[in-house]
Amino acid sequence: MDVRQLSFRLLQVYVQVVRLGSVTAAAKMLHLTQPTVSLQLKKLTEAVGAPLLEYQAQQITPTHIGLELYQAACDVLGRFDDFSSFLSEERDGNLGQISLGIVTTAKYVIPQILGGFYRKFPKVTVTVNVGNRAHILSRFERQQDDLYLFSHPPAGQTMQATRILKNPLQLIAPPDHWAVGLPNLTFSQLQQERFLMREPGSATRLMFESWLSSQGLGVLQTMQIESNEAIRLCVAAGLGLSVISAHTLGQQPQPCAVLKVAGFPLESHWYLVRRKDRRLDAASRQLIRYIGEHLADCIDPQWLVPDLANLQQKFE
């Protein structure tokens, strides 16, 4: 058999003729003329080099060779029907893979977002890459992910960012600290305290230092700790004060107190970020659409920002 003479159309015509047992019925089903169907059958028979059909009592039935061809044709066409369905789901964003890069503190909000997304789109696989800001910035520069979650977006012409959640920064202290419960504190009353700080370059530290500079203030003692969990433990143990995302406080097992200091909480946000020079596939667009339309279903309303409904248009 010369397979170079075969085509999907020949196989489609043949399968319909066998299924319906009639050239006329197959022609009608395929929206072809009867002579066209007969010509296609002739070409297929010549390509195989053996009789494929028999005519008995005005009914067309396959020969034993024709039956084997019919089964093979059904297998081939069935596989391509599956592939067509796969492509359709892929194009619609109901199937695919997303690579998501998030800074460490975003791990407190991303599970709620992805939990709802997975329930709605179970065939989409999301890979979450977590690291400190420097690590995720490096991934951003190397275009390693489809989307990113930053609280302090990178700069540059290739970056597109839209805020999606509030991320207020609270000033916390040990539960037995002298300032706990006092109203109307000023930061100058706390300048002699030791402050536990994230690593240089972290968004929380950048915002805190920026606020201090804008107020003409500073801190005298610092201790660097590169983990929010470790910071919470150290604050609870009495090692000092810290400025930390309110999202992390909502899930802390160790007791820490939020101080009522003028200027706090510091206003911050989570930003959904993409590179403009990296094409967004349908699955990534589906996640953006989900965040814009359903974030209120999986996140405490106090953290929501206005105008989320237009999120997808902002990323076009």
XYZ file of N, CA, C and O in Angstrom, residues 49-230:
728
model
N -4.759 -1.367 -2.927
C -4.408 -2.439 -3.854
C -5.193 -3.708 -3.641
O -4.730 -4.794 -3.997
N -6.377 -3.587 -3.037
C -7.231 -4.766 -2.798
C -8.665 -4.280 -2.640
O -8.901 -3.137 -2.232
N -9.638 -5.144 -2.968
C -11.044 -4.755 -2.799
C -11.353 -4.438 -1.330
O -10.912 -5.136 -0.425
N -12.123 -3.376 -1.128
C -12.455 -2.945 0.230
C -13.930 -3.152 0.566
O -14.274 -3.341 1.734
N -14.786 -3.114 -0.457
C -16.230 -3.160 -0.218
C -16.897 -4.205 -1.102
O -16.439 -4.481 -2.217
N -17.986 -4.747 -0.578
C -18.809 -5.685 -1.340
C -20.248 -5.161 -1.351
O -20.686 -4.525 -0.382
N -20.953 -5.434 -2.446
C -22.343 -4.995 -2.582
C -23.244 -6.226 -2.501
O -23.224 -7.086 -3.369
N -24.041 -6.304 -1.443
C -24.923 -7.451 -1.245
C -26.319 -6.947 -0.873
O -26.493 -6.260 0.131
N -27.285 -7.318 -1.733
C -28.685 -6.951 -1.477
C -28.828 -5.461 -1.215
O -29.440 -5.032 -0.231
N -28.214 -4.679 -2.094
C -28.275 -3.213 -2.030
C -27.666 -2.652 -0.738
O -27.950 -1.530 -0.339
N -26.819 -3.434 -0.093
C -26.137 -2.996 1.125
C -24.632 -3.141 0.934
O -24.161 -4.161 0.430
N -23.894 -2.128 1.286
C -22.432 -2.153 1.169
C -21.850 -2.684 2.467
O -22.163 -2.194 3.559
N -20.989 -3.683 2.363
C -20.299 -4.228 3.533
C -18.807 -4.304 3.227
O -18.403 -4.491 2.072
N -17.956 -4.187 4.216
C -16.509 -4.249 3.974
C -16.032 -5.686 3.807
O -16.576 -6.607 4.415
N -15.023 -5.861 2.960
C -14.341 -7.148 2.858
C -13.493 -7.331 4.111
O -13.414 -6.427 4.960
N -12.842 -8.488 4.249
C -12.021 -8.679 5.449
C -10.873 -7.673 5.477
O -10.474 -7.203 6.543
N -10.338 -7.325 4.301
C -9.301 -6.282 4.244
C -9.929 -4.918 4.540
O -9.370 -4.087 5.259
N -11.118 -4.711 3.948
C -11.823 -3.453 4.195
C -12.156 -3.252 5.656
O -12.125 -2.114 6.164
N -12.465 -4.338 6.378
C -12.769 -4.225 7.802
C -11.538 -3.816 8.599
O -11.616 -2.983 9.516
N -10.382 -4.380 8.251
C -9.139 -3.987 8.922
C -8.832 -2.509 8.666
O -8.407 -1.784 9.563
N -9.059 -2.073 7.406
C -8.827 -0.664 7.083
C -9.794 0.226 7.863
O -9.406 1.292 8.354
N -11.029 -0.226 7.970
C -12.037 0.552 8.702
C -11.609 0.750 10.158
O -11.680 1.862 10.710
N -11.125 -0.316 10.792
C -10.704 -0.220 12.185
C -9.486 0.694 12.336
O -9.410 1.504 13.273
N -8.558 0.578 11.376
C -7.376 1.444 11.416
C -7.773 2.905 11.209
O -7.261 3.814 11.879
N -8.699 3.141 10.253
C -9.149 4.508 9.975
C -9.858 5.101 11.191
O -9.661 6.277 11.531
N -10.683 4.289 11.870
C -11.365 4.768 13.075
C -10.359 5.134 14.166
O -10.519 6.139 14.874
N -9.302 4.320 14.304
C -8.266 4.612 15.290
C -7.588 5.946 14.986
O -7.421 6.799 15.868
N -7.194 6.116 13.728
C -6.492 7.341 13.328
C -7.385 8.561 13.498
O -6.987 9.569 14.104
N -8.590 8.493 12.960
C -9.497 9.639 13.034
C -9.902 9.923 14.480
O -10.056 11.088 14.869
N -10.058 8.852 15.265
C -10.395 9.043 16.674
C -9.306 9.761 17.427
O -9.576 10.651 18.249
N -8.047 9.382 17.157
C -6.923 10.056 17.808
C -6.885 11.525 17.440
O -6.594 12.388 18.277
N -7.176 11.828 16.197
C -7.146 13.229 15.779
C -8.369 13.992 16.272
O -8.303 15.205 16.478
N -9.479 13.292 16.495
C -10.607 13.937 17.158
C -10.224 14.319 18.585
O -10.561 15.409 19.065
N -9.504 13.405 19.253
C -9.011 13.710 20.603
C -8.060 14.900 20.574
O -8.108 15.774 21.448
N -7.184 14.915 19.569
C -6.231 16.016 19.448
C -6.959 17.331 19.186
O -6.587 18.378 19.718
N -8.009 17.267 18.374
C -8.800 18.471 18.100
C -9.455 18.995 19.375
O -9.486 20.208 19.628
N -9.969 18.077 20.202
C -10.564 18.471 21.475
C -9.511 19.078 22.398
O -9.764 20.069 23.098
N -8.310 18.463 22.388
C -7.198 18.997 23.179
C -6.867 20.425 22.755
O -6.705 21.321 23.595
N -6.784 20.657 21.437
C -6.477 21.992 20.938
C -7.548 22.993 21.337
O -7.248 24.131 21.707
N -8.791 22.566 21.264
C -9.895 23.452 21.620
C -9.810 23.863 23.087
O -9.954 25.045 23.425
N -9.551 22.877 23.964
C -9.424 23.190 25.386
C -8.206 24.058 25.654
O -8.237 24.957 26.497
N -7.125 23.777 24.919
C -5.899 24.571 25.076
C -6.150 26.018 24.679
O -5.747 26.952 25.379
N -6.805 26.219 23.555
C -7.083 27.582 23.076
C -8.034 28.320 24.013
O -7.941 29.535 24.174
N -8.952 27.582 24.633
C -9.911 28.207 25.537
C -9.343 28.427 26.937
O -10.002 29.025 27.793
N -8.136 27.934 27.186
C -7.530 28.098 28.499
C -8.023 27.116 29.527
O -7.773 27.279 30.725
N -8.719 26.069 29.103
C -9.210 25.053 30.031
C -8.204 23.929 30.244
O -8.447 23.015 31.032
N -7.095 23.997 29.536
C -6.056 22.978 29.610
C -4.726 23.678 29.363
O -4.650 24.599 28.556
N -3.689 23.277 30.076
C -2.384 23.891 29.837
C -1.544 23.938 31.095
O -1.880 23.334 32.115
N -0.444 24.685 31.008
C 0.494 24.795 32.118
C 0.833 26.260 32.331
O 1.018 27.019 31.377
N 0.927 26.646 33.593
C 1.283 28.016 33.960
C 2.462 27.958 34.922
O 2.461 27.167 35.872
N 3.448 28.778 34.669
C 4.569 28.926 35.599
C 4.403 30.263 36.314
O 4.304 31.313 35.674
N 4.347 30.204 37.641
C 4.081 31.388 38.454
C 5.257 31.636 39.386
O 5.659 30.750 40.139
N 5.824 32.837 39.337
C 6.914 33.208 40.229
C 6.393 34.142 41.314
O 5.812 35.178 40.994
N 6.579 33.785 42.574
C 6.051 34.612 43.661
C 7.125 34.853 44.718
O 7.939 33.986 45.003
N 7.114 36.050 45.279
C 8.023 36.337 46.386
C 7.519 35.626 47.633
O 6.345 35.260 47.739
N 8.407 35.433 48.586
C 8.143 34.546 49.716
C 6.850 34.864 50.458
O 6.057 33.968 50.761
N 6.597 36.150 50.734
C 5.416 36.482 51.531
C 4.114 36.235 50.779
O 3.054 36.136 51.411
N 4.184 36.099 49.452
C 2.963 35.834 48.682
C 2.423 34.434 48.927
O 1.288 34.131 48.563
N 3.221 33.582 49.559
C 2.740 32.224 49.825
C 1.578 32.217 50.811
O 0.889 31.216 50.966
N 1.331 33.358 51.472
C 0.212 33.431 52.398
C -1.110 33.737 51.695
O -2.171 33.598 52.308
N -1.042 34.178 50.435
C -2.283 34.493 49.714
C -2.496 33.602 48.487
O -3.635 33.384 48.064
N -1.413 33.067 47.918
C -1.557 32.304 46.672
C -2.332 31.001 46.850
O -3.051 30.585 45.917
N -2.271 30.311 47.994
C -3.053 29.068 48.107
C -4.554 29.286 47.939
O -5.234 28.491 47.294
N -5.100 30.377 48.522
C -6.529 30.641 48.377
C -6.896 30.903 46.927
O -7.930 30.457 46.427
N -6.027 31.628 46.216
C -6.298 31.947 44.811
C -6.263 30.685 43.968
O -7.185 30.401 43.191
N -5.208 29.888 44.126
C -5.049 28.700 43.280
C -6.033 27.603 43.664
O -6.425 26.806 42.800
N -6.447 27.555 44.936
C -7.425 26.543 45.331
C -8.724 26.689 44.556
O -9.255 25.723 43.999
N -9.235 27.913 44.487
C -10.453 28.154 43.726
C -10.248 27.968 42.242
O -11.133 27.443 41.536
N -9.085 28.372 41.746
C -8.791 28.238 40.314
C -8.742 26.767 39.907
O -9.281 26.374 38.870
N -8.119 25.929 40.724
C -8.018 24.502 40.416
C -9.389 23.825 40.402
O -9.640 22.926 39.608
N -10.250 24.258 41.310
C -11.591 23.667 41.314
C -12.357 23.999 40.045
O -13.159 23.197 39.564
N -12.101 25.154 39.490
C -12.798 25.584 38.281
C -12.117 25.078 37.014
O -12.775 24.784 36.014
N -10.781 24.947 37.059
C -10.028 24.510 35.876
C -9.065 23.383 36.280
O -7.849 23.588 36.360
N -9.591 22.207 36.534
C -8.760 21.102 37.051
C -7.714 20.592 36.071
O -6.779 19.901 36.477
N -7.850 20.898 34.786
C -6.896 20.403 33.792
C -5.721 21.360 33.572
O -4.825 21.066 32.780
N -5.720 22.491 34.234
C -4.610 23.439 34.128
C -3.625 23.172 35.262
O -4.008 23.125 36.432
N -2.373 22.972 34.921
C -1.325 22.727 35.911
C -0.559 24.015 36.184
O -0.098 24.676 35.253
N -0.429 24.370 37.449
C 0.314 25.569 37.834
C 1.557 25.164 38.619
O 1.464 24.437 39.608
N 2.703 25.617 38.149
C 3.952 25.424 38.880
C 4.279 26.729 39.596
O 4.373 27.783 38.970
N 4.432 26.658 40.927
C 4.699 27.851 41.732
C 6.163 27.854 42.155
O 6.636 26.921 42.806
N 6.876 28.898 41.767
C 8.286 29.066 42.121
C 8.386 30.181 43.167
O 8.030 31.329 42.891
N 8.835 29.826 44.371
C 8.857 30.750 45.501
C 10.299 31.126 45.831
O 11.192 30.276 45.828
N 10.525 32.397 46.119
C 11.859 32.834 46.517
C 11.823 34.252 47.044
O 10.786 34.922 46.990
N 12.948 34.729 47.564
C 12.979 36.122 47.998
C 12.947 37.036 46.776
O 13.007 36.577 45.632
N 12.860 38.312 47.005
C 12.649 39.240 45.891
C 13.787 39.173 44.872
O 13.553 39.214 43.665
N 15.018 39.050 45.344
C 16.158 38.995 44.429
C 16.067 37.770 43.522
O 16.340 37.849 42.317
N 15.651 36.642 44.097
C 15.541 35.411 43.309
C 14.442 35.533 42.250
O 14.642 35.156 41.088
N 13.283 36.070 42.642
C 12.177 36.192 41.692
C 12.473 37.268 40.657
O 12.086 37.144 39.486
N 13.177 38.320 41.041
C 13.612 39.321 40.057
C 14.519 38.685 39.009
O 14.430 38.998 37.818
N 15.399 37.792 39.455
C 16.283 37.093 38.522
C 15.475 36.235 37.555
O 15.755 36.195 36.351
N 14.449 35.558 38.060
C 13.576 34.759 37.181
C 12.842 35.663 36.202
O 12.655 35.313 35.034
N 12.428 36.821 36.682
C 11.742 37.786 35.808
C 12.661 38.236 34.679
O 12.254 38.303 33.515
N 13.903 38.543 35.003
C 14.850 39.000 33.984
C 15.136 37.911 32.959
O 15.366 38.192 31.785
N 15.112 36.652 33.382
C 15.393 35.541 32.469
C 14.133 34.983 31.810
O 14.204 33.972 31.110
N 12.997 35.640 32.059
C 11.716 35.247 31.457
C 11.371 33.784 31.747
O 10.911 33.050 30.884
N 11.532 33.376 32.987
C 11.328 31.972 33.339
C 9.886 31.631 33.693
O 9.532 30.454 33.761
N 9.059 32.649 33.929
C 7.685 32.386 34.347
C 6.702 33.184 33.490
O 7.063 34.185 32.870
N 5.450 32.733 33.518
C 4.406 33.421 32.773
C 3.892 34.643 33.521
O 3.699 35.710 32.929
N 3.679 34.482 34.813
C 3.154 35.561 35.654
C 3.926 35.595 36.968
O 4.528 34.597 37.376
N 3.870 36.764 37.623
C 4.593 36.956 38.882
C 3.692 37.660 39.881
O 2.760 38.377 39.511
N 4.009 37.474 41.158
C 3.327 38.198 42.222
C 4.383 38.901 43.056
O 5.214 38.250 43.700
N 4.364 40.235 42.997
C 5.313 41.073 43.730
C 4.532 42.036 44.613
O 3.427 42.457 44.262
N 5.139 42.443 45.733
C 4.585 43.564 46.489
C 5.331 44.852 46.155
O 4.881 45.943 46.532
N 6.434 44.730 45.437
C 7.181 45.897 44.956
C 7.657 45.532 43.554
O 8.719 44.931 43.395
N 6.864 45.848 42.520
C 7.159 45.365 41.162
C 8.509 45.864 40.647
O 8.980 46.937 41.048
N 9.125 45.100 39.757
C 10.363 45.567 39.126
C 10.088 46.752 38.216
O 8.946 46.984 37.801
N 11.129 47.487 37.903
C 10.999 48.629 37.006
C 11.398 48.214 35.589
O 11.944 47.134 35.376
N 11.112 49.080 34.629
C 11.542 48.814 33.258
C 10.408 48.812 32.265
O 9.232 48.656 32.624
N 10.761 48.986 30.992
C 9.773 49.061 29.922
C 9.107 47.728 29.637
O 8.012 47.690 29.068
N 9.747 46.625 30.009
C 9.181 45.303 29.696
C 8.159 44.848 30.729
O 7.518 43.820 30.548
N 7.994 45.613 31.806
C 7.157 45.190 32.916
C 5.754 45.771 32.816
O 5.571 46.935 32.497
N 4.761 44.926 33.100
C 3.381 45.371 33.223
C 2.841 44.846 34.538
O 2.916 43.640 34.810
N 2.321 45.731 35.385
C 1.867 45.330 36.710
C 0.532 45.981 37.038
O 0.284 47.131 36.686
N -0.314 45.223 37.730
C -1.603 45.730 38.200
C -1.831 45.213 39.611
O -1.672 44.021 39.875
N -2.185 46.105 40.511
C -2.399 45.677 41.893
C -3.697 44.895 41.997
O -4.713 45.232 41.377
N -3.660 43.825 42.800
C -4.836 42.961 42.934
C -5.277 42.779 44.385
O -6.418 42.389 44.630
N -4.385 43.037 45.353
C -4.734 42.839 46.757
C -4.027 43.875 47.625
O -2.894 44.284 47.337
N -4.689 44.269 48.690
C -4.037 45.109 49.682
C -3.056 44.258 50.488
O -3.318 43.088 50.772
N -1.935 44.873 50.847
C -0.917 44.175 51.630
C -0.360 45.119 52.691
O 0.798 45.519 52.654
N -1.191 45.536 53.648
C -0.739 46.500 54.660
C 0.380 45.932 55.515
O 0.398 44.748 55.835
N 1.307 46.804 55.892
C 2.442 46.402 56.714
C 2.229 46.910 58.139
O 2.084 48.110 58.374
N 2.221 45.986 59.098
C 1.966 46.321 60.493
C 3.262 46.318 61.290
O 4.197 45.586 60.982
N 3.271 47.123 62.332
C 4.410 47.155 63.252
C 4.051 46.265 64.439
O 3.061 46.509 65.133
N 4.855 45.230 64.667
C 4.516 44.244 65.700
C 5.559 44.229 66.812
O 6.718 44.628 66.626
N 5.105 43.744 67.960
C 5.958 43.696 69.162
C 5.643 42.432 69.947
O 4.610 41.789 69.723
N 6.497 42.065 70.902
C 6.169 40.943 71.789
C 4.898 41.260 72.580
O 4.602 42.439 72.835
N 4.144 40.260 72.967
C 2.866 40.517 73.657
C 3.013 41.236 74.993
O 2.071 41.874 75.455
N 4.200 41.145 75.617
C 4.395 41.815 76.907
C 5.194 43.115 76.772
O 5.695 43.648 77.770
N 5.312 43.640 75.567
C 6.072 44.879 75.342
C 5.371 46.056 76.012
O 4.135 46.105 76.078
N 6.139 47.015 76.479
C 5.579 48.155 77.205
C 4.604 48.994 76.376
O 3.704 49.650 76.930
N 4.774 48.949 75.024
C 3.936 49.812 74.183
C 2.623 49.160 73.769
O 1.766 49.826 73.170
N 2.453 47.878 74.079
C 1.235 47.176 73.662
C 0.014 47.798 74.334
O -0.017 47.994 75.550
N -0.975 48.144 73.551
C -2.228 48.691 74.071
C -2.226 50.192 74.230
O -3.279 50.788 74.475
N -1.066 50.831 74.089
C -1.024 52.284 74.215
C -1.534 52.938 72.939
O -1.129 52.565 71.844
N -2.415 53.931 73.060
C -2.908 54.620 71.867
C -1.977 55.755 71.465
O -1.179 56.244 72.267
N -2.064 56.144 70.211
C -1.382 57.345 69.714
C 0.129 57.329 69.919
O 0.747 58.342 70.279
N 0.735 56.181 69.705
C 2.195 56.117 69.760
C 2.797 56.817 68.559
O 2.218 56.830 67.461
N 3.978 57.371 68.728
C 4.739 57.898 67.598
C 5.974 57.028 67.420
O 6.469 56.433 68.396
N 6.453 56.984 66.197
C 7.593 56.101 65.944
C 8.826 56.560 66.705
O 9.667 55.721 67.078
N 8.950 57.847 66.939
C 10.131 58.338 67.654
C 10.240 57.729 69.047
O 11.341 57.607 69.597
N 9.103 57.303 69.621
C 9.128 56.652 70.934
C 9.737 55.248 70.859
O 10.065 54.662 71.893
N 9.880 54.720 69.638
C 10.360 53.354 69.463
C 11.746 53.279 68.823
O 12.250 52.182 68.587
N 12.351 54.410 68.566
C 13.611 54.411 67.821
C 14.750 53.722 68.550
O 15.711 53.276 67.922
N 14.672 53.620 69.872
C 15.732 52.954 70.623
C 15.598 51.432 70.600
O 16.501 50.714 71.032
N 14.476 50.944 70.088
C 14.223 49.506 70.061
C 15.046 48.820 68.971
O 15.447 49.430 67.976
N 15.282 47.527 69.152
C 15.906 46.728 68.098
C 14.818 46.327 67.095
O 13.757 45.838 67.474
N 15.125 46.518 65.802
C 14.182 46.146 64.752
C 14.717 44.955 63.958
O 15.868 44.951 63.527
N 13.865 43.956 63.824
C 14.212 42.770 63.049
C 13.828 43.022 61.608
O 12.660 43.276 61.308
N 14.816 42.948 60.719
C 14.623 43.358 59.331
C 14.836 42.187 58.383
O 15.677 41.315 58.629
N 14.094 42.199 57.279
C 14.358 41.258 56.194
C 15.654 41.642 55.486
O 16.258 42.686 55.740
N 16.097 40.791 54.560
C 17.346 41.027 53.837
C 17.235 42.282 52.973
O 16.132 42.671 52.573
N 18.370 42.947 52.665
C 18.336 44.103 51.767
C 17.710 43.729 50.425
O 17.985 42.667 49.874
N 16.840 44.599 49.931
C 16.180 44.330 48.665
C 14.794 43.744 48.816
O 14.024 43.710 47.852
N 14.433 43.270 50.019
C 13.081 42.749 50.199
C 12.098 43.908 50.123
O 12.398 45.040 50.524
N 10.897 43.652 49.609
C 9.912 44.718 49.417
C 9.496 45.334 50.751
O 9.338 46.553 50.856
N 9.323 44.503 51.770
C 8.919 45.022 53.077
C 9.976 45.966 53.636
O 9.665 47.059 54.119
N 11.226 45.561 53.519
C 12.310 46.424 54.026
C 12.407 47.705 53.202
O 12.596 48.796 53.761
N 12.264 47.600 51.886
C 12.315 48.790 51.035
C 11.242 49.792 51.429
O 11.497 50.990 51.524
N 10.027 49.304 51.651
C 8.927 50.205 51.998
C 9.126 50.818 53.380
O 8.852 52.006 53.589
N 9.590 50.011 54.329
C 9.831 50.525 55.677
C 10.921 51.593 55.664
O 10.765 52.674 56.249
N 12.025 51.310 54.986
C 13.119 52.279 54.926
C 12.704 53.533 54.173
O 13.125 54.652 54.531
N 11.883 53.367 53.134
C 11.386 54.531 52.401
C 10.510 55.394 53.304
O 10.595 56.632 53.284
N 9.666 54.751 54.104
C 8.808 55.512 55.028
C 9.650 56.240 56.076
O 9.402 57.416 56.375
N 10.646 55.546 56.635
C 11.521 56.186 57.611
C 12.188 57.425 57.023
O 12.242 58.488 57.651
N 12.684 57.291 55.791
C 13.356 58.409 55.130
C 12.397 59.581 54.913
O 12.764 60.747 55.124
N 11.158 59.266 54.515
C 10.180 60.331 54.263
C 9.801 61.067 55.542
O 9.381 62.227 55.501
N 9.950 60.398 56.698
C 9.620 61.016 57.973
C 10.836 61.624 58.668
O 10.713 62.196 59.761
N 12.008 61.489 58.045
C 13.234 61.974 58.664
C 13.604 61.177 59.900
O 14.196 61.712 60.850
N 13.282 59.870 59.870
C 13.517 59.010 61.018
C 14.521 57.912 60.680
O 14.904 57.736 59.520
N 14.929 57.180 61.671
C 15.819 56.045 61.478
C 15.721 55.109 62.668
O 15.021 55.399 63.641
N 16.396 53.981 62.575
C 16.457 53.054 63.712
C 17.914 52.854 64.092
O 18.808 52.902 63.237
N 18.148 52.644 65.379
C 19.516 52.556 65.887
C 20.039 51.123 65.930
O 21.241 50.894 65.796
N 19.164 50.153 66.148
C 19.581 48.764 66.252
C 18.766 47.903 65.288
O 17.544 48.028 65.241
N 19.462 47.069 64.562
C 18.759 46.163 63.653
C 19.343 44.760 63.756
O 20.499 44.579 64.159
N 18.540 43.793 63.382
C 18.986 42.412 63.252
C 18.367 41.876 61.968
O 17.160 41.984 61.769
N 19.193 41.342 61.083
C 18.685 40.845 59.797
C 18.262 39.395 59.908
O 19.015 38.541 60.373
N 17.049 39.107 59.469
C 16.501 37.751 59.465
C 15.781 37.543 58.140
O 14.882 38.300 57.797
N 16.154 36.533 57.380
C 15.644 36.360 56.021
C 14.454 35.399 55.955
O 14.356 34.580 55.050
N 13.542 35.510 56.914
C 12.368 34.642 56.925
C 11.284 35.290 57.766
O 11.542 35.704 58.906
N 10.075 35.370 57.224
C 8.965 35.944 57.984
C 8.613 35.087 59.196
O 8.288 35.602 60.262
N 8.673 33.754 59.019
C 8.367 32.876 60.139
C 9.361 33.079 61.274
O 8.986 33.131 62.450
N 10.660 33.188 60.912
C 11.685 33.393 61.937
C 11.511 34.754 62.615
O 11.709 34.879 63.837
